[in-house]
Structures are given as structure tokens and as C-alpha cells.
Short mmCIF file of C-alpha atoms in Angstrom, two decimals:
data_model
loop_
_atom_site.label_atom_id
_atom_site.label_comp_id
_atom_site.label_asym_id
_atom_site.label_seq_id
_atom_site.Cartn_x
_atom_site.Cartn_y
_atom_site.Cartn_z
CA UNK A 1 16.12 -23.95 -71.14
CA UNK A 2 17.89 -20.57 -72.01
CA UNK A 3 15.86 -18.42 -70.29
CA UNK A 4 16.49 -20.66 -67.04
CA UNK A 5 20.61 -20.61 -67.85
CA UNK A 6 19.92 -17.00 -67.85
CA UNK A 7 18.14 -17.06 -65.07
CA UNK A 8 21.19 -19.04 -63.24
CA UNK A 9 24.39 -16.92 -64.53
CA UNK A 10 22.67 -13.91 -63.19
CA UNK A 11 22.03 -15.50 -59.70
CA UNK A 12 25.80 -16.82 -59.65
CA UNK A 13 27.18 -13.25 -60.13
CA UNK A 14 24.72 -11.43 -57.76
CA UNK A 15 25.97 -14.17 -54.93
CA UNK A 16 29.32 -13.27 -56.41
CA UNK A 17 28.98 -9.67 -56.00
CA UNK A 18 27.44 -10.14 -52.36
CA UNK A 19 30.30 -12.85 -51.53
CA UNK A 20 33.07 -9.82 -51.98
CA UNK A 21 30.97 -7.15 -49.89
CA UNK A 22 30.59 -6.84 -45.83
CA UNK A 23 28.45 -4.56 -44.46
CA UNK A 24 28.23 -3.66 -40.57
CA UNK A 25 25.55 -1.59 -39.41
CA UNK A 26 26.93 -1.70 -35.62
CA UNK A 27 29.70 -2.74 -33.78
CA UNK A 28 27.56 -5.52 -32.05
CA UNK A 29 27.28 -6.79 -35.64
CA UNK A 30 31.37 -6.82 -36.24
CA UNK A 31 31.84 -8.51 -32.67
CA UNK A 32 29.39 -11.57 -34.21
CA UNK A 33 31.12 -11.54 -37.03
CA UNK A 34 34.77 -12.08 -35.47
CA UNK A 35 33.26 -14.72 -32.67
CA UNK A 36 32.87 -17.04 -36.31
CA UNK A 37 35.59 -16.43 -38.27
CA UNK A 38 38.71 -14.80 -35.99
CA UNK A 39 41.51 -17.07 -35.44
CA UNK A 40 42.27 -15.81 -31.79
CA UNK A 41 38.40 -17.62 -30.94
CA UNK A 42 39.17 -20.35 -33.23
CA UNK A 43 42.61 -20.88 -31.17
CA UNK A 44 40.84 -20.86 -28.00
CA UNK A 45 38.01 -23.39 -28.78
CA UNK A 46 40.78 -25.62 -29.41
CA UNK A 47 42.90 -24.80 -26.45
CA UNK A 48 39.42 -25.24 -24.83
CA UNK A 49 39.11 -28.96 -26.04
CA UNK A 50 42.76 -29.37 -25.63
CA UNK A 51 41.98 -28.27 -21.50
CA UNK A 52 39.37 -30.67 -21.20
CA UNK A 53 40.80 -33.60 -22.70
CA UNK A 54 43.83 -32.93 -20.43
CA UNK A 55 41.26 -33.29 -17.37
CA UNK A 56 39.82 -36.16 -18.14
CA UNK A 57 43.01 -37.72 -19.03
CA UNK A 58 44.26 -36.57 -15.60
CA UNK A 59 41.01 -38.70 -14.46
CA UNK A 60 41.58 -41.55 -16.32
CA UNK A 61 45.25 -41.33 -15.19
CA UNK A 62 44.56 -41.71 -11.41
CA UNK A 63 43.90 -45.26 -11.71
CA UNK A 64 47.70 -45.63 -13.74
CA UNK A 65 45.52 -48.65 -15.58
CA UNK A 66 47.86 -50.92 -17.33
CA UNK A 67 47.30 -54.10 -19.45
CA UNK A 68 50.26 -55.22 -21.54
CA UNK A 69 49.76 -58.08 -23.69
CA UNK A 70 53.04 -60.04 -25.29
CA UNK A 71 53.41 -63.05 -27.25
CA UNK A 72 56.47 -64.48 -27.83
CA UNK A 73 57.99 -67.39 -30.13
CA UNK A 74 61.55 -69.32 -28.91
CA UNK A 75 63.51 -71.23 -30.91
CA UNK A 76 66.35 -72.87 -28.59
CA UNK A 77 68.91 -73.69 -31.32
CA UNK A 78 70.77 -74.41 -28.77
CA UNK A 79 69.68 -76.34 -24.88
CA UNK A 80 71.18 -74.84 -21.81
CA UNK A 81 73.17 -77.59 -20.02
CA UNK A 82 73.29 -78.40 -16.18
CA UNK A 83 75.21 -80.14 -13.96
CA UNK A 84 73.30 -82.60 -11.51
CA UNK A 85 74.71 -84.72 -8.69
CA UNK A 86 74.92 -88.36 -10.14
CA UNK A 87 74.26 -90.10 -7.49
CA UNK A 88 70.45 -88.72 -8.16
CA UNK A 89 70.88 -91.54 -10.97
CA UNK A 90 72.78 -93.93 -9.39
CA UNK A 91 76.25 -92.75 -9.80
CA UNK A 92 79.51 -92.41 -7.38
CA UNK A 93 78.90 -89.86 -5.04
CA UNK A 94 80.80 -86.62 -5.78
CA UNK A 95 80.11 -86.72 -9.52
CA UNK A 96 78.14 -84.90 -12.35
CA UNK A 97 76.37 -85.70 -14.87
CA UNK A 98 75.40 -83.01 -17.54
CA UNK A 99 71.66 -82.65 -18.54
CA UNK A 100 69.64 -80.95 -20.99
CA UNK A 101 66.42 -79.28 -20.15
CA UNK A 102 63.56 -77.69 -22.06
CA UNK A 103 62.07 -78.63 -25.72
CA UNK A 104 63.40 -76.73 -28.39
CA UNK A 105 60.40 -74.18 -29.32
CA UNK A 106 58.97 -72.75 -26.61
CA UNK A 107 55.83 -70.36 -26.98
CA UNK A 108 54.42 -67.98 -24.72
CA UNK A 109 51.69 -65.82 -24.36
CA UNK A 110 51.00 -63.16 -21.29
CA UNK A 111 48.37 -60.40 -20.52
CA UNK A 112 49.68 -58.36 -16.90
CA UNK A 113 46.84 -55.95 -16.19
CA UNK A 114 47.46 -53.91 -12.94
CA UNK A 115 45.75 -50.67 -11.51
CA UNK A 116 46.54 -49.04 -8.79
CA UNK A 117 43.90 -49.12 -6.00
CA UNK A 118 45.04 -45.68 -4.15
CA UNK A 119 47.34 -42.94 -5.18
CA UNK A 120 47.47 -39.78 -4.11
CA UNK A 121 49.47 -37.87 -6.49
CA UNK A 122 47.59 -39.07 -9.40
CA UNK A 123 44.15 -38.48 -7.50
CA UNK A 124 45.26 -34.33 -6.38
CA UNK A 125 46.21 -34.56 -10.52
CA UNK A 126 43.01 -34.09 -11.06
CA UNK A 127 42.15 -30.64 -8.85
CA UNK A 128 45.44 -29.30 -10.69
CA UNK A 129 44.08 -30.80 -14.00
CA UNK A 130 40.53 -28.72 -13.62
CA UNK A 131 42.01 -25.27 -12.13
CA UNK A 132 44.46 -25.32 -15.48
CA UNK A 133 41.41 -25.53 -17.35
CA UNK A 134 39.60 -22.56 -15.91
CA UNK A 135 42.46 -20.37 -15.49
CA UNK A 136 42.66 -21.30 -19.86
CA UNK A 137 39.37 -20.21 -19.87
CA UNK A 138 39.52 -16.63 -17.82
CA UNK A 139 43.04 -16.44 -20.30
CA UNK A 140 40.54 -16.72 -23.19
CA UNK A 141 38.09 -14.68 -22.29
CA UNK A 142 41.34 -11.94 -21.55
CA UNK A 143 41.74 -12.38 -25.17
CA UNK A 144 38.57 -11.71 -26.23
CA UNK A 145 38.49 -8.44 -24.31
CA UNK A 146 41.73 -6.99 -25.74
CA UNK A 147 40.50 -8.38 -29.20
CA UNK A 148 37.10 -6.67 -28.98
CA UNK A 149 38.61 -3.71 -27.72
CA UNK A 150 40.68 -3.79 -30.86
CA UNK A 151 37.92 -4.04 -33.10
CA UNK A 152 36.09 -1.21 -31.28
CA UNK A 153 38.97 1.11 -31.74
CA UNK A 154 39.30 0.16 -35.29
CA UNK A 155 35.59 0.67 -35.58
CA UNK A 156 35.41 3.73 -34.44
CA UNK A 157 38.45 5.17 -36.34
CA UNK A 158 36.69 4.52 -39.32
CA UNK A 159 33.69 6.06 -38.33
CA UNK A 160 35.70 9.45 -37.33
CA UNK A 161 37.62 9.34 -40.61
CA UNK A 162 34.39 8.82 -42.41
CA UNK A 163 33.03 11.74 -40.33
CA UNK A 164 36.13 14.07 -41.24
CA UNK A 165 36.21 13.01 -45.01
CA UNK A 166 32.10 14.54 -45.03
CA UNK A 167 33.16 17.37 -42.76
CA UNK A 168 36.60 18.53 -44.80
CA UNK A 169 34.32 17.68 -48.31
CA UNK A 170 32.04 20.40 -47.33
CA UNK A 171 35.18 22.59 -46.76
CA UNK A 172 36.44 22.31 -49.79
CA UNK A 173 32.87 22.81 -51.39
CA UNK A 174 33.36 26.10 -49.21
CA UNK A 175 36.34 26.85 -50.08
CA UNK A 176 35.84 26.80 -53.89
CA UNK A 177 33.07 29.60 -52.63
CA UNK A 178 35.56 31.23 -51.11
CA UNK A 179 38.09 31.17 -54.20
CA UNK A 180 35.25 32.21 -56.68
CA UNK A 181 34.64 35.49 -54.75
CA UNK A 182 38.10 36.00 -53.98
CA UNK A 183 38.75 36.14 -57.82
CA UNK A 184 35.70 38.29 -58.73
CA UNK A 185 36.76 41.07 -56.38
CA UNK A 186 39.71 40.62 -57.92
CA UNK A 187 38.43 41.22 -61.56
CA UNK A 188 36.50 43.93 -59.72
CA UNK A 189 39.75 45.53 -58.52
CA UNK A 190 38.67 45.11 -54.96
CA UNK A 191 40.67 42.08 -53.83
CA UNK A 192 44.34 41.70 -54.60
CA UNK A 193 46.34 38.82 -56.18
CA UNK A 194 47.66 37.55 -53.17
CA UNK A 195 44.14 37.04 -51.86
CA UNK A 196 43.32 34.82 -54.55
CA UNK A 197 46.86 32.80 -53.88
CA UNK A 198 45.56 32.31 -50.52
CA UNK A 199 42.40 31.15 -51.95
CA UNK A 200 44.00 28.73 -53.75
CA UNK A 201 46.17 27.47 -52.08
CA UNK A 202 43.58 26.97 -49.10
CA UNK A 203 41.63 24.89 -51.58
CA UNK A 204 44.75 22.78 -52.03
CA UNK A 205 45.54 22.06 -48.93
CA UNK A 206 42.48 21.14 -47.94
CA UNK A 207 42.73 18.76 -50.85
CA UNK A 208 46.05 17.17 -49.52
CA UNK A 209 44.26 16.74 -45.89
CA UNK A 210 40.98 15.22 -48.01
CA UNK A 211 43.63 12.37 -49.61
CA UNK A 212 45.14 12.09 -46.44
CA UNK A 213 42.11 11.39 -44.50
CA UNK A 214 40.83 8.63 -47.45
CA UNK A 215 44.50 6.59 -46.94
CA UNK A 216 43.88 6.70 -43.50
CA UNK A 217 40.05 5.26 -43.72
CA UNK A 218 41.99 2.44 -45.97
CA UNK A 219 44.38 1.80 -43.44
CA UNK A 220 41.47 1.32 -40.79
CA UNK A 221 39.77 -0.75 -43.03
CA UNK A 222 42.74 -2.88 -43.30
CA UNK A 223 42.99 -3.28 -39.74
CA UNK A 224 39.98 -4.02 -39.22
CA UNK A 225 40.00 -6.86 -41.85
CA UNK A 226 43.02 -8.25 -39.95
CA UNK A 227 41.47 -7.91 -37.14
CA UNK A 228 38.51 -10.16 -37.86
CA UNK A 229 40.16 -12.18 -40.41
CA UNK A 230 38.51 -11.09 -43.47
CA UNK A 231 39.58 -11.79 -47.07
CA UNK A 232 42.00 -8.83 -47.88
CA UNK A 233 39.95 -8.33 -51.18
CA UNK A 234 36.76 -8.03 -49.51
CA UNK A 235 34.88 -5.07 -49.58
CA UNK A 236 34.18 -3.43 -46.00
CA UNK A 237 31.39 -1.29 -45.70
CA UNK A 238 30.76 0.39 -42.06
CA UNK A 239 27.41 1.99 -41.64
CA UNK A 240 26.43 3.98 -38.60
CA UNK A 241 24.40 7.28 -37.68
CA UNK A 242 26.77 10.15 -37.17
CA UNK A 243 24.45 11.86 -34.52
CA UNK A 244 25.45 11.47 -30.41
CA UNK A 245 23.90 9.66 -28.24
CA UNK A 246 23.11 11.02 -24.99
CA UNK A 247 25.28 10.47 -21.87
CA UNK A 248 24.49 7.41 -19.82
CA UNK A 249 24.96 8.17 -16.33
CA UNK A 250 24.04 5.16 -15.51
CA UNK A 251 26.80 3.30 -17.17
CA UNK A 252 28.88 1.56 -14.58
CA UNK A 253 32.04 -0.78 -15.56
CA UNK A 254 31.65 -4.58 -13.67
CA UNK A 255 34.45 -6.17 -15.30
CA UNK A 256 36.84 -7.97 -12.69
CA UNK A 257 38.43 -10.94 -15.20
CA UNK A 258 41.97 -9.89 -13.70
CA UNK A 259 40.69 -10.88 -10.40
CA UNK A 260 39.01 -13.96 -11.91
CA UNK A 261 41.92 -15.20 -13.37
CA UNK A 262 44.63 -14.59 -10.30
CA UNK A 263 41.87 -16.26 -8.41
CA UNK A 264 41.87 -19.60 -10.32
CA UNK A 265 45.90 -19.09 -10.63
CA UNK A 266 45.81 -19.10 -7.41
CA UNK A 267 43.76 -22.29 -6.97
CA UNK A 268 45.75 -23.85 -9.48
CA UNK A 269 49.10 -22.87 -6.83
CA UNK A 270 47.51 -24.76 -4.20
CA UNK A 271 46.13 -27.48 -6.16
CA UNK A 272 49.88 -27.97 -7.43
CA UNK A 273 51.07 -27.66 -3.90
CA UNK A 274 48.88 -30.42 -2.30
CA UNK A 275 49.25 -32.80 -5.88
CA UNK A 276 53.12 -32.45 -4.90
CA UNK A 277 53.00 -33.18 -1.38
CA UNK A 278 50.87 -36.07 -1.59
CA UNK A 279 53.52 -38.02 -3.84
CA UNK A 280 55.42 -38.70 -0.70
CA UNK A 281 52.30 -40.78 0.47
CA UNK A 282 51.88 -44.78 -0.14
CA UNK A 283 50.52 -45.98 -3.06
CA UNK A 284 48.92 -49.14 -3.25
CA UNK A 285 48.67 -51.29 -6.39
CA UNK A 286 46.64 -54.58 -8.04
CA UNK A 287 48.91 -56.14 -10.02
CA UNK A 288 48.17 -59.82 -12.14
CA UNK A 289 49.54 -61.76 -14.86
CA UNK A 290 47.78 -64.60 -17.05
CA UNK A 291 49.85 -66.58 -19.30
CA UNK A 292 50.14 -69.74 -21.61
CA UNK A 293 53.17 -71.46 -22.45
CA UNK A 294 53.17 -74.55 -25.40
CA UNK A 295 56.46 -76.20 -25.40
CA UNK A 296 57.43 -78.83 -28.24
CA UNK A 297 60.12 -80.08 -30.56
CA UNK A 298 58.12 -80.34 -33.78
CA UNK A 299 57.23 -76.45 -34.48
CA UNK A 300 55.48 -73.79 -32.89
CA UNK A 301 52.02 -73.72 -33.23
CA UNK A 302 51.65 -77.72 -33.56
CA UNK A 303 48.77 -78.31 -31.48
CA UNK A 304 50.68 -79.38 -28.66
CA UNK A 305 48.77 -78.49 -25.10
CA UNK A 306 49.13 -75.18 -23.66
CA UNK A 307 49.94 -74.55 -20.02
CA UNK A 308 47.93 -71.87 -18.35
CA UNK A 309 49.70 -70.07 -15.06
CA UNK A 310 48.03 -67.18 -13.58
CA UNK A 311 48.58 -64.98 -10.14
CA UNK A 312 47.31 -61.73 -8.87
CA UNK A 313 48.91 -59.51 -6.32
CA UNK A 314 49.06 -56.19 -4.03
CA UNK A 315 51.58 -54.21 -4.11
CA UNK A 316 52.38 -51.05 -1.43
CA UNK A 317 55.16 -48.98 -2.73
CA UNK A 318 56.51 -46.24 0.23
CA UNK A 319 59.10 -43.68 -0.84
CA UNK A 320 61.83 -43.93 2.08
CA UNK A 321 64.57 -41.79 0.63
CA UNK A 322 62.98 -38.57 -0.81
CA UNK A 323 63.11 -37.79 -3.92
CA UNK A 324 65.37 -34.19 -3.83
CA UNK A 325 63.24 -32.99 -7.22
CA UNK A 326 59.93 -33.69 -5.19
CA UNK A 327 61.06 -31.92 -2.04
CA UNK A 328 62.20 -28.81 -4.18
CA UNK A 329 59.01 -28.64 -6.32
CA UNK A 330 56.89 -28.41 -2.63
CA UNK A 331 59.17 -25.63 -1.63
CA UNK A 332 58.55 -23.80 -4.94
CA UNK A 333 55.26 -24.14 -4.86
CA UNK A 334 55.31 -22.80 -1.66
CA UNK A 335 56.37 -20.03 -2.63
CA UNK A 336 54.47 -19.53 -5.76
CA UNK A 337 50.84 -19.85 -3.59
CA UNK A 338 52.26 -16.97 -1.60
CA UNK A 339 52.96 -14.73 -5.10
CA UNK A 340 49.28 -15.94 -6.14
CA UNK A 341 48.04 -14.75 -3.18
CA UNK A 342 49.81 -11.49 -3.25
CA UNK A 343 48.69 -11.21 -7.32
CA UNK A 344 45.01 -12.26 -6.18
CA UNK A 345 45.05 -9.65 -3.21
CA UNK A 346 45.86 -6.90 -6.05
CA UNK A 347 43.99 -7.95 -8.74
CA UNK A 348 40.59 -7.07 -6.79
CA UNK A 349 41.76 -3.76 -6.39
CA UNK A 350 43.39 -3.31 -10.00
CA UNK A 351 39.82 -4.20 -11.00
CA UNK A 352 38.45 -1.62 -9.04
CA UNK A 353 40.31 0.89 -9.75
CA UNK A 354 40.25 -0.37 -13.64
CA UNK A 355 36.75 0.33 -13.86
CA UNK A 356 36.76 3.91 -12.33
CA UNK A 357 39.00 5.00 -14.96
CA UNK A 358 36.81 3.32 -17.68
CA UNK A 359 33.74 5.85 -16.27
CA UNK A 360 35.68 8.87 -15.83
CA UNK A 361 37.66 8.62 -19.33
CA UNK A 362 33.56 7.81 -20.50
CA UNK A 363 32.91 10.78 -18.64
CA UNK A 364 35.44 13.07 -19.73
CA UNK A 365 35.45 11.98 -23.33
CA UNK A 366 31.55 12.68 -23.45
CA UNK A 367 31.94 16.39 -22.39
CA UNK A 368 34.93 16.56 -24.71
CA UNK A 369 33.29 15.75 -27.93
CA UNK A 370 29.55 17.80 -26.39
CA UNK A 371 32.03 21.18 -25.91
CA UNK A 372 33.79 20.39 -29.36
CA UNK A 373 31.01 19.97 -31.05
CA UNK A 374 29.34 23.27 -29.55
CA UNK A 375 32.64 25.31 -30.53
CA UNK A 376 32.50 23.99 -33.77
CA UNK A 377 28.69 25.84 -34.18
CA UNK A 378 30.25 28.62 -32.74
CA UNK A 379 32.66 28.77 -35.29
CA UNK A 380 30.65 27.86 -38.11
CA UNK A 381 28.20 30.90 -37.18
CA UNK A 382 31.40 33.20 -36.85
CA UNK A 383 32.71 32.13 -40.60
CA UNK A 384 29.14 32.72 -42.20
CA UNK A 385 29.14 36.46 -40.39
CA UNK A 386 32.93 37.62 -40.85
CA UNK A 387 31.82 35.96 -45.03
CA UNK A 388 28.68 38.99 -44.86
CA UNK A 389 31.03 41.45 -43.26
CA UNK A 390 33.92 40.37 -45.60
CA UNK A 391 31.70 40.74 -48.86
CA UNK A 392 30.67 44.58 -47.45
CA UNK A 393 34.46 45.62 -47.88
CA UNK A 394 34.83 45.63 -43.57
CA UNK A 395 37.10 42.76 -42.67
CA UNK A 396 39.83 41.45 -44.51
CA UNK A 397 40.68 38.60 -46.53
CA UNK A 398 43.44 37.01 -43.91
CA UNK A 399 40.66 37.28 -40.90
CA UNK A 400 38.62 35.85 -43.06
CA UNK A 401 40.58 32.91 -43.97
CA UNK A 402 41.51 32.65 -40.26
CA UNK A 403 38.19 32.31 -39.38
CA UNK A 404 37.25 29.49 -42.06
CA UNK A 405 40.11 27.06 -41.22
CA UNK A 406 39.11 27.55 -37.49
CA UNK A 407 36.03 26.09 -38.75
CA UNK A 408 37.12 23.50 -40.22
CA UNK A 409 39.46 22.60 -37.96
CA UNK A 410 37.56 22.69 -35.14
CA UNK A 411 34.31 20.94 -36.72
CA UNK A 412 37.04 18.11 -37.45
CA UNK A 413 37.81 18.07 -33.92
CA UNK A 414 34.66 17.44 -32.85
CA UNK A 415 33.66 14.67 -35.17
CA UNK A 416 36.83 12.91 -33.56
CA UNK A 417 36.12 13.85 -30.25
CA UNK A 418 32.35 11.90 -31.15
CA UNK A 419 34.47 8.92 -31.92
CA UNK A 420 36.37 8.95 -29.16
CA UNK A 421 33.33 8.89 -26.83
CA UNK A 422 31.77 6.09 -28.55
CA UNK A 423 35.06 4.37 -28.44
CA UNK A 424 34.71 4.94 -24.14
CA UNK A 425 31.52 3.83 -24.11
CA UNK A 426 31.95 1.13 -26.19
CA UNK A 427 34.90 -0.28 -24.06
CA UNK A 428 32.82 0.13 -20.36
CA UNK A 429 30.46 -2.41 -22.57
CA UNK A 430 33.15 -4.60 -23.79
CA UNK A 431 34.39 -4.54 -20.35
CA UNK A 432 31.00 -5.39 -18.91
CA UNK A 433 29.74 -8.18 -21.43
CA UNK A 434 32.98 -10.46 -21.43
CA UNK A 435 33.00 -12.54 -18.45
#
């Protein structure tokens, strides 16, 4: 029994420790994650449901089905009185006599169902119902893409931070190199103080950029978390190969959700439009009423007989004077088709032109971070030779220190320039996948 409480503690902290660490190995991986647990999907699932309950209502609603059921319970304290010709009972002509009718409790019950058999309006409700739910949905997927693209760019800033935190570590490494020898010549009376400072304070400031680069991976890390609503105190652990990929020429963007959506807003316009002008048409409506009445002067409810009455009717309502709301609300809508169709006419091309730019900044940021990365080699082989010429008494301390921080500075550079042609990549997919 101990051993297996043991046994059982141990599990609970290992699911613990897992429960308070995330690991990503891709950005496919991150994207999965957020589809389960972001709050911008979770807010359009329900504006999703909210859509389609708000079609089907809009069906239900074209029939305007109505069934009200009342019961009601009199108690005449008091009996009308009417005045009846007399003669009726005998009397001289020309007089009244006063009469009492009705009993004193009077109970009634009544169910008036009614549908109506044709109505326009409510019918072209249901086109306008069903256009509002896809232009939701295109809004959604919108969403998605500007969320994703988010996520990417926080993604990938963590990867080039990550990236320049490894590159400016093995700087420093160099530089304490670099300060060693300066202070050795020194002791040798070869190098003079000031060398050393510069040594120094090299090291330091590389230090400064080292702690500057770590906030900044925190920061990412915090956006990211936000981002994809995770637990602020949850570890974040981002896990990707730091090599480049080659350049996919083939890599064309196919995204056209602008278009999609001033398409359906557009449908939705004209659905609106002919729901509006169709109110001005006849509507025709079943009406009917079934009742029971029990009247008595004992109490209600005494068992006395109940009456039953019943009809059932048609009913054709025509607007003759029109509504002045109605008649505006056509005109607007008028005019709002016409935007929709000027918005629909330039979202094609915005898409168009939208996914050019995604190839050539894909384009552009590729041979950016290729070049970068080839100048930073170039530099790299230039420290390591102007280091051998240095240590043979040739070249001087300040060259050489210029030539080590445009090492480091330019091997930075292309680590971020790597990130920022992921990032373009990444969004041409983005773009391409969300539709």
C-alpha cells in the first residue's frame, strides 16, 4: 500500500510538471493549439450557432404562427341594466322597463390559433436570414487569418530572438578571447591600456544587448501566450531547426476571402432589397378561435354546462397608404446594393493584387536573409584573418574591433532576416489554407 501511494504522488507531480509546460515543435502545431483554446474561435462558434438559429427562426417566422390560449374568471358584482320597450311585455306603448341580463360568474376559456398562408416579407426573410449567416462566416474566417498571422509573427520573433541570443552568446564567448589577449599583450608591453578598455567594454556591451535580447524573447513569449490564450504561468517552449529552407518558387498566394465576403455582402444587399420591397405585397392570413363559456350564479367551476363557439376565417391584409419607413428603407437599400457592388467589383482586384505582394515580399525577403547570411560568412572569415594578422603585430587593435562587431552585427542580421522569410512564407500559407 505505500509503495503504490508512492507510486501515485510521483505520477501526480510529473502530470503536474507537464500541466505547466507547452512545447511547439512547428507553427502548424501552435495554429492547432489556438483552434481549441483561443477565445476569438470560441467567439465565432458561437456567433456561428447564434447565425443559424437566427435562420431558422427567420424560417419558422414566415408562417407568423400564433396560438394564444386565455382563460378567464368573471365575477359580475354588479349586472349591467337595459332598457327594453314594454310593450314587448305587455305594457303602454312608449315605455321602459329595466332588465337585468347575464348570471353573475361567467367563465371563459379561448385558444385563437392563426398562421398566415402567404407573406412575402417574412418568406424573402429568409434569403436575408442565410446571406447574414455566410457573410458571419467569411467575417470569421477574416479573423482567423489576421489571428494566425499574429501568431506567425509572434512565432517567428521568438525564433529570431532565440537565434540572436545563440549568435550574440558566441560573441561574447569571443569577445572574452578577445579581452584575454588584449590584456596579455598588455602585460607583454605590446598592447596599451586603452586597448584593454575597449576590450572590456566591448564585452559589456555585448552583455547589455545579450539581456536585452532575453526581455525581448519574454515579451514574445507573452504575446504569444495572449495570443492563444495560454495560462500566463505556463511555461512556453518553441522548438524549431535554425537552418533555411530552400526557396519555393512554386509558392503562389490563392487567398481571395475579401472578395468572398463583399460577394455575400453583396447578396445580403439584394436579399435586403427584395425582403423590403415585397412588404408592400398582400398578405393573406388563417385566422380561428375555439372557446367555452360556463355561466352560473352558484360559483365558478360548479359543474354547470359549458358552451362551446368556434369559427375560422381568412383574412387579406393590403397596405394602401405606404408606410414612409418602408419606402425609405427600399431607397437605402438601393443604394447600399450599388456600394456592394462597387466594394465587390474591387475586392477581386484587391485580392489580386494582395497576393502579388505576398510573393514578391516572399521573394524579396528570401534573397534578403540568403545575401545576409552570406555577408555574415564573409565577415566571420574577415574577423578570424584580421585576429592572425592582429596577433603578428600588423593591424591594430581598433580595426580589429571594427571588424568583430561587423561580425556580430551582421551575423545578427541575418538570423533576423531568416525569420523574416519564414514569417513571408508562412503568411502566403496562412493566406492560402484559410478559406
Amino acid at each position: 500500500m505505500r509503495q503504490f501511494l508512492i507510486i501515485f504522488l510521483i505520477s501526480c507531480s510529473l502530470t503536474a510538471g507537464a500541466q505547466g509546460t507547452l512545447s511547439f515543435r512547428s507553427l502548424n502545431e501552435v495554429f492547432t493549439y489556438a483552434d481549441a483554446h483561443s477565445v476569438t474561435f470560441k467567439n465565432a462558434t458561437q456567433q456561428v450557432l447564434m447565425n443559424k438559429y437566427q435562420t431558422l427562426a427567420a424560417k419558422l417566422d414566415k408562417w407568423k404562427i400564433k396560438g394564444d390560449a386565455n382563460l378567464t374568471s368573471t365575477d359580475n358584482t354588479k349586472l349591467g341594466v337595459t332598457f327594453i320597450p314594454a310593450e314587448i311585455f305587455g305594457g303602454p306603448t312608449g315605455t321602459y322597463r329595466q332588465v337585468t341580463f347575464g348570471q353573475q360568474y361567467v367563465t371563459a376559456a379561448n385558444f385563437a390559433p392563426q398562421f398566415d398562408i402567404l407573406n412575402p416579407f417574412a418568406m424573402a426573410q429568409v434569403k436575408t436570414a442565410r446571406a447574414s449567416e455566410q457573410v458571419t462566416n467569411v467575417t470569421n474566417l477574416l479573423n482567423k487569418k489576421s489571428l494566425y498571422e499574429s501568431v506567425a509573427g509572434a512565432y517567428y520573433n521568438i525564433l529570431s530572438y532565440q537565434w540572436q541570443i545563440k549568435v550574440t552568446k558566441n560573441s561574447l564567448d569571443n569577445a572574452d578571447t578577445l579581452t584575454t589577449i588584449m590584456v596579455n599583450k598588455q602585460q607583454e608591453g605590446i598592447a596599451r591600456q586603452q586597448d584593454v578598455n575597449n576590450a572590456k567594454a566591448n564585452q559589456l556591451s555585448i552583455q547589455d544587448k545579450l539581456q536585452q535580447l532575453e526581455v525581448n524573447l519574454e515579451e514574445q513569449y507573452s504575446s504569444l501566450k495572449l495570443l492563444c490564450d495560454i495560462d500566463p504561468n505556463t511555461t512556453v517552449q518553441i522548438e524549431a531547426p535554425a537552418d533555411m529552407g530552400n526557396f519555393d518558387a512554386g509558392l503562389t498566394a490563392t487567398g481571395y476571402l475579401t472578395q468572398l465576403q463583399s460577394e455575400w455582402q453583396l447578396k445580403y444587399q439584394e436579399a435586403d432589397l427584395r425582403a423590403n420591397k415585397r412588404w408592400f405585397l398582400p398578405t393573406v392570413t388563417l385566422f380561428s378561435s375555439l372557446g367555452w363559456q360556463q355561466n352560473t350564479n352558484n360559483h365558478p367551476f360548479d359543474g354547470s354546462r359549458w358552451i362551446n363557439s368556434n369559427y375560422v376565417g381568412v383574412k387579406l391584409v393590403l397596405p394602401i397608404f405606404p408606410d414612409v419607413g418602408k419606402v425609405a428603407a427600399v431607397r437605402y437599400d438601393r443604394i447600399n446594393v450599388a456600394i456592394a457592388r462597387n466594394n465587390f467589383e474591387h475586392a477581386a482586384r484587391q485580392d489580386s493584387v494582395n497576393n502579388q505582394q505576398l510573393q514578391l515580399e516572399y521573394q524579396k525577403a528570401f534573397k534578403s536573409a540568403r545575401l545576409a547570411g552570406e555577408i555574415a560568412a564573409l565577415k566571420e572569415d574577415s574577423y578570424y584573418k584580421n585576429l592572425n594578422i592582429y596577433k603578428e603585430g600588423i593591424l591594430s587593435a581598433t580595426d580589429l574591433f571594427t571588424a568583430f562587431n561587423d561580425w556580430l552585427n551582421n551575423s545578427l542580421n541575418a538570423v533576423s532576416q531568416q525569420a523574416n522569410s519564414d514569417y513571408a512564407k508562412s503568411k502566403i500559407m496562412i493566406n492560402n489554407i484559410v478559406k
